[in-house]
Amino acid sequence: MASRITERIRRTNAAGKRAMGIFVTSGFPRPEVTVEVLRAIDAGDADFIELGMPFSDPLAEGLPIQRSSEMALAAGASMKSTLEAARAFRAESDTPLLLMGYLNPVLRFGLSNFFDTAASCGVDGLILPDLPPSERALVSEHADRVGMDIVHLIAPNTPEDRVRQVDSLSGGFVYAVSITGLTGTGHGQREAVNAYLKRSRELVTRNPLLVGFGISSHEAAMELSAHTDGFIVGSAVIRLVEEVYGDESLDAGERQGRIARFVRGLKHGQV
């Protein structure tokens, strides 16, 4: 049976739209507004949300996400507060929710404890960029026990046999990185990226294929996801969250409204 993540992506595709995932760092800019931000993203018609687990050394991230992680930790964010935010969001929405981050904080929390707690909080999936498919066995038993999807990533330099392996091991979707390098820095060479995504679409047959990293507008999302089932946006949303929460003249409703409008525009264009 397809997971809630896959079902949502397929349903959006069947309606003639590309699915949209939104990444935001838990605890950014401070832990007490995380659920408020998730609520705004949900109101913007996100098909799923990736809630980032703050980490002190997010090497694969661009500056906006690095900075958001640093600010969240400085404001007191933790794995506990991240899971509490997930639980609170799940109590009011059935939109698929994934946790994304690095393996070290998960190991520190304890694998069994992490998966049990995350599942009880309504988390549907987990993305660990530093967990290669060859080491998936480290988490497989726990993920399978609680029915949680593990999403693996591919990049332009991923060999074809590895792409097929990633597809066979992933649940929810396969995450195609549009550039080899840091997130949020742009598309890279257009023709090469399009060729990579077109070939990946041919190789990924079991799961939906979504592309992310470097998308900041509806036009860029539509162009980059032409050969995929959808797209993921992170850095552009992080920048907006920092902007609206840095503007003391805005109240909570106005902040949520601006985030929701931006997210909706990414998926549907400006209307």
PDB file of C-alpha atoms in Angstrom:
ATOM      1  CA  MET A   1       0.000   0.000   0.000  1.00  0.00           C
ATOM      2  CA  ALA A   2       1.290   3.460  -0.905  1.00  0.00           C
ATOM      3  CA  SER A   3       2.303   5.731   1.949  1.00  0.00           C
ATOM      4  CA  ARG A   4       0.516   8.971   2.767  1.00  0.00           C
ATOM      5  CA  ILE A   5       3.372  10.879   1.112  1.00  0.00           C
ATOM      6  CA  THR A   6       3.189   8.925  -2.144  1.00  0.00           C
ATOM      7  CA  GLU A   7      -0.606   9.049  -2.187  1.00  0.00           C
ATOM      8  CA  ARG A   8      -0.607  12.838  -1.833  1.00  0.00           C
ATOM      9  CA  ILE A   9       1.946  13.273  -4.624  1.00  0.00           C
ATOM     10  CA  ARG A  10       0.032  10.941  -6.946  1.00  0.00           C
ATOM     11  CA  ARG A  11      -3.266  12.675  -6.183  1.00  0.00           C
ATOM     12  CA  THR A  12      -1.819  16.080  -7.025  1.00  0.00           C
ATOM     13  CA  ASN A  13      -0.298  14.716 -10.236  1.00  0.00           C
ATOM     14  CA  ALA A  14      -3.649  13.171 -11.198  1.00  0.00           C
ATOM     15  CA  ALA A  15      -5.197  16.635 -10.860  1.00  0.00           C
ATOM     16  CA  GLY A  16      -2.723  17.949 -13.425  1.00  0.00           C
ATOM     17  CA  LYS A  17      -0.381  19.663 -10.970  1.00  0.00           C
ATOM     18  CA  ARG A  18       3.171  19.019  -9.909  1.00  0.00           C
ATOM     19  CA  ALA A  19       3.506  18.178  -6.250  1.00  0.00           C
ATOM     20  CA  MET A  20       5.223  20.686  -3.985  1.00  0.00           C
ATOM     21  CA  GLY A  21       7.207  20.040  -0.832  1.00  0.00           C
ATOM     22  CA  ILE A  22       8.357  22.867   1.430  1.00  0.00           C
ATOM     23  CA  PHE A  23      11.337  22.717   3.786  1.00  0.00           C
ATOM     24  CA  VAL A  24      11.553  24.832   6.918  1.00  0.00           C
ATOM     25  CA  THR A  25      13.905  24.569   9.878  1.00  0.00           C
ATOM     26  CA  SER A  26      12.292  23.668  13.185  1.00  0.00           C
ATOM     27  CA  GLY A  27      12.776  26.343  15.820  1.00  0.00           C
ATOM     28  CA  PHE A  28      13.498  29.070  13.284  1.00  0.00           C
ATOM     29  CA  PRO A  29      13.529  31.887  14.082  1.00  0.00           C
ATOM     30  CA  ARG A  30      12.461  30.636  17.527  1.00  0.00           C
ATOM     31  CA  PRO A  31      10.854  27.404  18.718  1.00  0.00           C
ATOM     32  CA  GLU A  32       7.546  28.889  19.839  1.00  0.00           C
ATOM     33  CA  VAL A  33       6.567  29.932  16.284  1.00  0.00           C
ATOM     34  CA  THR A  34       7.362  26.654  14.499  1.00  0.00           C
ATOM     35  CA  VAL A  35       3.769  25.406  14.470  1.00  0.00           C
ATOM     36  CA  GLU A  36       2.622  28.833  13.292  1.00  0.00           C
ATOM     37  CA  VAL A  37       5.023  28.599  10.333  1.00  0.00           C
ATOM     38  CA  LEU A  38       3.933  25.029   9.548  1.00  0.00           C
ATOM     39  CA  ARG A  39       0.316  26.168   9.613  1.00  0.00           C
ATOM     40  CA  ALA A  40       1.087  28.939   7.114  1.00  0.00           C
ATOM     41  CA  ILE A  41       2.897  26.552   4.760  1.00  0.00           C
ATOM     42  CA  ASP A  42      -0.035  24.157   4.972  1.00  0.00           C
ATOM     43  CA  ALA A  43      -2.426  26.984   4.109  1.00  0.00           C
ATOM     44  CA  GLY A  44      -0.294  27.637   1.021  1.00  0.00           C
ATOM     45  CA  ASP A  45      -1.287  24.227  -0.403  1.00  0.00           C
ATOM     46  CA  ALA A  46       1.972  22.383   0.199  1.00  0.00           C
ATOM     47  CA  ASP A  47       1.619  18.687  -0.599  1.00  0.00           C
ATOM     48  CA  PHE A  48       4.072  17.803   2.135  1.00  0.00           C
ATOM     49  CA  ILE A  49       6.358  19.592   4.558  1.00  0.00           C
ATOM     50  CA  GLU A  50       9.944  18.798   5.474  1.00  0.00           C
ATOM     51  CA  LEU A  51      10.689  19.938   9.017  1.00  0.00           C
ATOM     52  CA  GLY A  52      14.411  20.414   9.437  1.00  0.00           C
ATOM     53  CA  MET A  53      16.082  19.060  12.558  1.00  0.00           C
ATOM     54  CA  PRO A  54      18.550  21.800  13.590  1.00  0.00           C
ATOM     55  CA  PHE A  55      22.178  20.700  13.563  1.00  0.00           C
ATOM     56  CA  SER A  56      25.346  22.604  14.403  1.00  0.00           C
ATOM     57  CA  ASP A  57      27.215  21.558  11.256  1.00  0.00           C
ATOM     58  CA  PRO A  58      24.837  21.223   8.252  1.00  0.00           C
ATOM     59  CA  LEU A  59      27.578  20.897   5.636  1.00  0.00           C
ATOM     60  CA  ALA A  60      25.355  20.217   2.629  1.00  0.00           C
ATOM     61  CA  GLU A  61      23.253  23.333   3.115  1.00  0.00           C
ATOM     62  CA  GLY A  62      23.492  26.806   1.675  1.00  0.00           C
ATOM     63  CA  LEU A  63      23.819  29.894   3.833  1.00  0.00           C
ATOM     64  CA  PRO A  64      20.092  30.555   4.493  1.00  0.00           C
ATOM     65  CA  ILE A  65      19.533  27.060   5.894  1.00  0.00           C
ATOM     66  CA  GLN A  66      22.853  27.034   7.771  1.00  0.00           C
ATOM     67  CA  ARG A  67      21.932  30.350   9.353  1.00  0.00           C
ATOM     68  CA  SER A  68      18.421  29.163  10.217  1.00  0.00           C
ATOM     69  CA  SER A  69      19.858  26.120  11.989  1.00  0.00           C
ATOM     70  CA  GLU A  70      22.292  28.271  13.960  1.00  0.00           C
ATOM     71  CA  MET A  71      19.546  30.718  14.956  1.00  0.00           C
ATOM     72  CA  ALA A  72      17.184  27.912  15.964  1.00  0.00           C
ATOM     73  CA  LEU A  73      19.788  26.252  18.186  1.00  0.00           C
ATOM     74  CA  ALA A  74      20.708  29.601  19.739  1.00  0.00           C
ATOM     75  CA  ALA A  75      17.019  30.155  20.513  1.00  0.00           C
ATOM     76  CA  GLY A  76      16.788  26.804  22.297  1.00  0.00           C
ATOM     77  CA  ALA A  77      15.543  24.452  19.574  1.00  0.00           C
ATOM     78  CA  SER A  78      16.175  20.763  20.166  1.00  0.00           C
ATOM     79  CA  MET A  79      15.068  17.363  18.941  1.00  0.00           C
ATOM     80  CA  LYS A  80      12.458  17.403  21.699  1.00  0.00           C
ATOM     81  CA  SER A  81      11.002  20.734  20.567  1.00  0.00           C
ATOM     82  CA  THR A  82      11.046  19.551  16.938  1.00  0.00           C
ATOM     83  CA  LEU A  83       9.054  16.436  17.772  1.00  0.00           C
ATOM     84  CA  GLU A  84       6.653  18.466  19.913  1.00  0.00           C
ATOM     85  CA  ALA A  85       6.042  20.799  16.954  1.00  0.00           C
ATOM     86  CA  ALA A  86       5.397  17.797  14.717  1.00  0.00           C
ATOM     87  CA  ARG A  87       2.879  16.423  17.207  1.00  0.00           C
ATOM     88  CA  ALA A  88       1.070  19.759  17.496  1.00  0.00           C
ATOM     89  CA  PHE A  89       0.892  20.163  13.710  1.00  0.00           C
ATOM     90  CA  ARG A  90      -0.361  16.631  13.210  1.00  0.00           C
ATOM     91  CA  ALA A  91      -3.183  17.276  15.662  1.00  0.00           C
ATOM     92  CA  GLU A  92      -4.662  19.810  13.248  1.00  0.00           C
ATOM     93  CA  SER A  93      -3.593  18.640   9.767  1.00  0.00           C
ATOM     94  CA  ASP A  94      -3.217  15.432   7.781  1.00  0.00           C
ATOM     95  CA  THR A  95      -0.680  16.941   5.359  1.00  0.00           C
ATOM     96  CA  PRO A  96       2.311  14.572   5.113  1.00  0.00           C
ATOM     97  CA  LEU A  97       5.201  15.597   7.347  1.00  0.00           C
ATOM     98  CA  LEU A  98       8.816  14.484   7.065  1.00  0.00           C
ATOM     99  CA  LEU A  99      11.801  15.202   9.261  1.00  0.00           C
ATOM    100  CA  MET A 100      14.993  16.139   7.456  1.00  0.00           C
ATOM    101  CA  GLY A 101      18.461  16.466   8.877  1.00  0.00           C
ATOM    102  CA  TYR A 102      21.616  14.637   9.740  1.00  0.00           C
ATOM    103  CA  LEU A 103      22.226  11.259  11.280  1.00  0.00           C
ATOM    104  CA  ASN A 104      24.196  12.428  14.321  1.00  0.00           C
ATOM    105  CA  PRO A 105      21.282  14.022  16.247  1.00  0.00           C
ATOM    106  CA  VAL A 106      19.133  10.960  15.500  1.00  0.00           C
ATOM    107  CA  LEU A 107      21.805   8.632  16.880  1.00  0.00           C
ATOM    108  CA  ARG A 108      22.218  10.821  19.962  1.00  0.00           C
ATOM    109  CA  PHE A 109      18.472  10.634  20.588  1.00  0.00           C
ATOM    110  CA  GLY A 110      18.630   6.844  20.203  1.00  0.00           C
ATOM    111  CA  LEU A 111      17.396   5.114  17.060  1.00  0.00           C
ATOM    112  CA  SER A 112      14.581   3.142  18.653  1.00  0.00           C
ATOM    113  CA  ASN A 113      13.458   6.086  20.775  1.00  0.00           C
ATOM    114  CA  PHE A 114      13.619   8.447  17.800  1.00  0.00           C
ATOM    115  CA  PHE A 115      11.502   6.317  15.475  1.00  0.00           C
ATOM    116  CA  ASP A 116       8.966   5.419  18.164  1.00  0.00           C
ATOM    117  CA  THR A 117       8.563   9.045  19.220  1.00  0.00           C
ATOM    118  CA  ALA A 118       8.509  10.460  15.685  1.00  0.00           C
ATOM    119  CA  ALA A 119       5.881   7.940  14.607  1.00  0.00           C
ATOM    120  CA  SER A 120       3.739   8.718  17.650  1.00  0.00           C
ATOM    121  CA  CYS A 121       3.980  12.408  16.698  1.00  0.00           C
ATOM    122  CA  GLY A 122       2.589  11.679  13.240  1.00  0.00           C
ATOM    123  CA  VAL A 123       5.806  11.921  11.221  1.00  0.00           C
ATOM    124  CA  ASP A 124       5.459  10.138   7.870  1.00  0.00           C
ATOM    125  CA  GLY A 125       9.021  10.097   6.586  1.00  0.00           C
ATOM    126  CA  LEU A 126      12.681  10.832   7.194  1.00  0.00           C
ATOM    127  CA  ILE A 127      15.378  12.321   4.967  1.00  0.00           C
ATOM    128  CA  LEU A 128      18.997  11.915   6.090  1.00  0.00           C
ATOM    129  CA  PRO A 129      21.320  13.293   3.380  1.00  0.00           C
ATOM    130  CA  ASP A 130      24.382  11.769   5.065  1.00  0.00           C
ATOM    131  CA  LEU A 131      22.890   8.250   5.176  1.00  0.00           C
ATOM    132  CA  PRO A 132      23.961   6.507   1.938  1.00  0.00           C
ATOM    133  CA  PRO A 133      21.687   3.779   0.572  1.00  0.00           C
ATOM    134  CA  SER A 134      24.395   1.210   1.312  1.00  0.00           C
ATOM    135  CA  GLU A 135      23.979   1.969   5.031  1.00  0.00           C
ATOM    136  CA  ARG A 136      20.184   2.028   5.077  1.00  0.00           C
ATOM    137  CA  ALA A 137      20.206  -1.151   7.176  1.00  0.00           C
ATOM    138  CA  LEU A 138      21.188   1.055  10.122  1.00  0.00           C
ATOM    139  CA  VAL A 139      17.638   2.421  10.248  1.00  0.00           C
ATOM    140  CA  SER A 140      15.619  -0.111   8.214  1.00  0.00           C
ATOM    141  CA  GLU A 141      14.414  -2.219  11.125  1.00  0.00           C
ATOM    142  CA  HIS A 142      13.144   0.807  13.035  1.00  0.00           C
ATOM    143  CA  ALA A 143      11.598   2.532  10.006  1.00  0.00           C
ATOM    144  CA  ASP A 144       9.834  -0.623   8.874  1.00  0.00           C
ATOM    145  CA  ARG A 145       8.577  -1.327  12.379  1.00  0.00           C
ATOM    146  CA  VAL A 146       6.775   2.018  12.641  1.00  0.00           C
ATOM    147  CA  GLY A 147       5.878   2.333   8.941  1.00  0.00           C
ATOM    148  CA  MET A 148       8.024   5.382   8.218  1.00  0.00           C
ATOM    149  CA  ASP A 149       9.305   6.226   4.736  1.00  0.00           C
ATOM    150  CA  ILE A 150      13.049   6.737   4.265  1.00  0.00           C
ATOM    151  CA  VAL A 151      13.723   9.093   1.356  1.00  0.00           C
ATOM    152  CA  HIS A 152      17.110   8.856  -0.345  1.00  0.00           C
ATOM    153  CA  LEU A 153      18.774  11.426  -2.589  1.00  0.00           C
ATOM    154  CA  ILE A 154      20.377  11.308  -6.020  1.00  0.00           C
ATOM    155  CA  ALA A 155      22.592  13.904  -7.689  1.00  0.00           C
ATOM    156  CA  PRO A 156      23.835  14.605 -11.227  1.00  0.00           C
ATOM    157  CA  ASN A 157      26.939  12.495 -10.558  1.00  0.00           C
ATOM    158  CA  THR A 158      25.029   9.476  -9.179  1.00  0.00           C
ATOM    159  CA  PRO A 159      25.739   6.387 -11.345  1.00  0.00           C
ATOM    160  CA  GLU A 160      22.744   4.796 -13.036  1.00  0.00           C
ATOM    161  CA  ASP A 161      22.958   1.581 -11.022  1.00  0.00           C
ATOM    162  CA  ARG A 162      22.953   3.638  -7.824  1.00  0.00           C
ATOM    163  CA  VAL A 163      19.876   5.562  -9.001  1.00  0.00           C
ATOM    164  CA  ARG A 164      18.052   2.259  -9.451  1.00  0.00           C
ATOM    165  CA  GLN A 165      19.226   1.153  -5.991  1.00  0.00           C
ATOM    166  CA  VAL A 166      17.985   4.394  -4.444  1.00  0.00           C
ATOM    167  CA  ASP A 167      14.605   3.879  -6.103  1.00  0.00           C
ATOM    168  CA  SER A 168      14.369   0.339  -4.745  1.00  0.00           C
ATOM    169  CA  LEU A 169      15.264   1.412  -1.194  1.00  0.00           C
ATOM    170  CA  SER A 170      13.329   4.692  -0.943  1.00  0.00           C
ATOM    171  CA  GLY A 171       9.804   5.190   0.290  1.00  0.00           C
ATOM    172  CA  GLY A 172       7.608   8.223  -0.336  1.00  0.00           C
ATOM    173  CA  PHE A 173       9.644   9.584  -3.236  1.00  0.00           C
ATOM    174  CA  VAL A 174      13.164   9.890  -4.614  1.00  0.00           C
ATOM    175  CA  TYR A 175      14.791  13.289  -4.013  1.00  0.00           C
ATOM    176  CA  ALA A 176      16.771  14.530  -7.023  1.00  0.00           C
ATOM    177  CA  VAL A 177      19.298  17.227  -6.159  1.00  0.00           C
ATOM    178  CA  SER A 178      19.437  19.628  -9.097  1.00  0.00           C
ATOM    179  CA  ILE A 179      23.069  20.609  -8.583  1.00  0.00           C
ATOM    180  CA  THR A 180      26.088  18.944  -7.037  1.00  0.00           C
ATOM    181  CA  GLY A 181      27.017  21.237  -4.203  1.00  0.00           C
ATOM    182  CA  LEU A 182      25.279  23.454  -1.693  1.00  0.00           C
ATOM    183  CA  THR A 183      21.541  24.043  -1.585  1.00  0.00           C
ATOM    184  CA  GLY A 184      19.894  27.300  -2.549  1.00  0.00           C
ATOM    185  CA  THR A 185      22.613  28.471  -4.960  1.00  0.00           C
ATOM    186  CA  GLY A 186      20.843  28.242  -8.329  1.00  0.00           C
ATOM    187  CA  HIS A 187      20.187  25.819 -11.127  1.00  0.00           C
ATOM    188  CA  GLY A 188      23.608  25.183 -12.602  1.00  0.00           C
ATOM    189  CA  GLN A 189      23.803  24.563 -16.328  1.00  0.00           C
ATOM    190  CA  ARG A 190      20.264  24.229 -17.643  1.00  0.00           C
ATOM    191  CA  GLU A 191      20.801  21.694 -20.404  1.00  0.00           C
ATOM    192  CA  ALA A 192      22.884  19.373 -18.231  1.00  0.00           C
ATOM    193  CA  VAL A 193      20.360  19.527 -15.395  1.00  0.00           C
ATOM    194  CA  ASN A 194      17.443  18.810 -17.730  1.00  0.00           C
ATOM    195  CA  ALA A 195      19.268  15.841 -19.250  1.00  0.00           C
ATOM    196  CA  TYR A 196      20.047  14.479 -15.783  1.00  0.00           C
ATOM    197  CA  LEU A 197      16.434  14.792 -14.648  1.00  0.00           C
ATOM    198  CA  LYS A 198      15.072  13.288 -17.854  1.00  0.00           C
ATOM    199  CA  ARG A 199      17.373  10.291 -17.455  1.00  0.00           C
ATOM    200  CA  SER A 200      16.523   9.995 -13.762  1.00  0.00           C
ATOM    201  CA  ARG A 201      12.838   9.928 -14.661  1.00  0.00           C
ATOM    202  CA  GLU A 202      13.512   6.908 -16.882  1.00  0.00           C
ATOM    203  CA  LEU A 203      15.455   5.121 -14.129  1.00  0.00           C
ATOM    204  CA  VAL A 204      13.144   5.881 -11.195  1.00  0.00           C
ATOM    205  CA  THR A 205      10.124   3.666 -11.829  1.00  0.00           C
ATOM    206  CA  ARG A 206       8.950   2.656  -8.357  1.00  0.00           C
ATOM    207  CA  ASN A 207       8.619   6.032  -6.633  1.00  0.00           C
ATOM    208  CA  PRO A 208       7.618   9.565  -7.534  1.00  0.00           C
ATOM    209  CA  LEU A 209      10.635  11.705  -8.460  1.00  0.00           C
ATOM    210  CA  LEU A 210      10.916  15.207  -7.028  1.00  0.00           C
ATOM    211  CA  VAL A 211      13.595  17.798  -7.667  1.00  0.00           C
ATOM    212  CA  GLY A 212      14.927  20.314  -5.182  1.00  0.00           C
ATOM    213  CA  PHE A 213      17.699  22.766  -4.325  1.00  0.00           C
ATOM    214  CA  GLY A 214      17.865  26.219  -5.897  1.00  0.00           C
ATOM    215  CA  ILE A 215      14.163  26.886  -6.626  1.00  0.00           C
ATOM    216  CA  SER A 216      12.776  30.272  -5.632  1.00  0.00           C
ATOM    217  CA  SER A 217       9.890  31.015  -8.041  1.00  0.00           C
ATOM    218  CA  HIS A 218       6.944  29.347  -9.768  1.00  0.00           C
ATOM    219  CA  GLU A 219       8.641  29.746 -13.131  1.00  0.00           C
ATOM    220  CA  ALA A 220      11.835  28.082 -11.926  1.00  0.00           C
ATOM    221  CA  ALA A 221       9.819  25.319 -10.279  1.00  0.00           C
ATOM    222  CA  MET A 222       7.874  24.562 -13.462  1.00  0.00           C
ATOM    223  CA  GLU A 223      10.980  24.621 -15.649  1.00  0.00           C
ATOM    224  CA  LEU A 224      13.106  22.486 -13.356  1.00  0.00           C
ATOM    225  CA  SER A 225      10.378  19.940 -12.606  1.00  0.00           C
ATOM    226  CA  ALA A 226       9.342  19.393 -16.241  1.00  0.00           C
ATOM    227  CA  HIS A 227      10.650  15.809 -16.170  1.00  0.00           C
ATOM    228  CA  THR A 228       9.636  15.036 -12.575  1.00  0.00           C
ATOM    229  CA  ASP A 229       6.523  14.626 -10.455  1.00  0.00           C
ATOM    230  CA  GLY A 230       7.165  17.738  -8.423  1.00  0.00           C
ATOM    231  CA  PHE A 231       9.608  20.022  -6.657  1.00  0.00           C
ATOM    232  CA  ILE A 232      10.868  21.035  -3.225  1.00  0.00           C
ATOM    233  CA  VAL A 233      11.641  24.569  -2.018  1.00  0.00           C
ATOM    234  CA  GLY A 234      13.675  25.412   1.066  1.00  0.00           C
ATOM    235  CA  SER A 235      16.040  28.380   1.060  1.00  0.00           C
ATOM    236  CA  ALA A 236      13.547  30.814  -0.508  1.00  0.00           C
ATOM    237  CA  VAL A 237      10.984  30.032   2.189  1.00  0.00           C
ATOM    238  CA  ILE A 238      13.612  30.297   4.926  1.00  0.00           C
ATOM    239  CA  ARG A 239      14.540  33.776   3.670  1.00  0.00           C
ATOM    240  CA  LEU A 240      10.896  34.863   3.756  1.00  0.00           C
ATOM    241  CA  VAL A 241      10.352  33.450   7.247  1.00  0.00           C
ATOM    242  CA  GLU A 242      13.362  35.405   8.483  1.00  0.00           C
ATOM    243  CA  GLU A 243      12.061  38.552   6.792  1.00  0.00           C
ATOM    244  CA  VAL A 244       8.512  38.444   8.156  1.00  0.00           C
ATOM    245  CA  TYR A 245       9.542  37.495  11.683  1.00  0.00           C
ATOM    246  CA  GLY A 246      12.144  40.247  11.641  1.00  0.00           C
ATOM    247  CA  ASP A 247       9.440  42.826  10.866  1.00  0.00           C
ATOM    248  CA  GLU A 248       8.047  43.895  14.223  1.00  0.00           C
ATOM    249  CA  SER A 249       5.202  45.800  12.528  1.00  0.00           C
ATOM    250  CA  LEU A 250       3.541  42.539  11.435  1.00  0.00           C
ATOM    251  CA  ASP A 251       1.252  40.502  13.658  1.00  0.00           C
ATOM    252  CA  ALA A 252       1.021  36.700  13.577  1.00  0.00           C
ATOM    253  CA  GLY A 253      -1.831  36.672  11.071  1.00  0.00           C
ATOM    254  CA  GLU A 254      -0.006  38.967   8.662  1.00  0.00           C
ATOM    255  CA  ARG A 255       3.151  36.862   8.891  1.00  0.00           C
ATOM    256  CA  GLN A 256       1.244  33.675   8.218  1.00  0.00           C
ATOM    257  CA  GLY A 257      -0.606  35.325   5.345  1.00  0.00           C
ATOM    258  CA  ARG A 258       2.584  36.388   3.606  1.00  0.00           C
ATOM    259  CA  ILE A 259       4.132  32.940   3.951  1.00  0.00           C
ATOM    260  CA  ALA A 260       0.962  31.214   2.718  1.00  0.00           C
ATOM    261  CA  ARG A 261       0.687  33.512  -0.326  1.00  0.00           C
ATOM    262  CA  PHE A 262       4.321  32.970  -1.268  1.00  0.00           C
ATOM    263  CA  VAL A 263       4.043  29.195  -0.949  1.00  0.00           C
ATOM    264  CA  ARG A 264       0.802  29.111  -2.945  1.00  0.00           C
ATOM    265  CA  GLY A 265       2.435  31.219  -5.652  1.00  0.00           C
ATOM    266  CA  LEU A 266       5.294  28.739  -5.951  1.00  0.00           C
ATOM    267  CA  LYS A 267       2.823  25.990  -6.829  1.00  0.00           C
ATOM    268  CA  HIS A 268       0.103  27.795  -8.734  1.00  0.00           C
ATOM    269  CA  GLY A 269       1.737  31.002  -9.941  1.00  0.00           C
ATOM    270  CA  GLN A 270       0.542  34.465  -9.004  1.00  0.00           C
ATOM    271  CA  VAL A 271      -3.242  34.747  -9.228  1.00  0.00           C
TER     272      VAL A 271
END
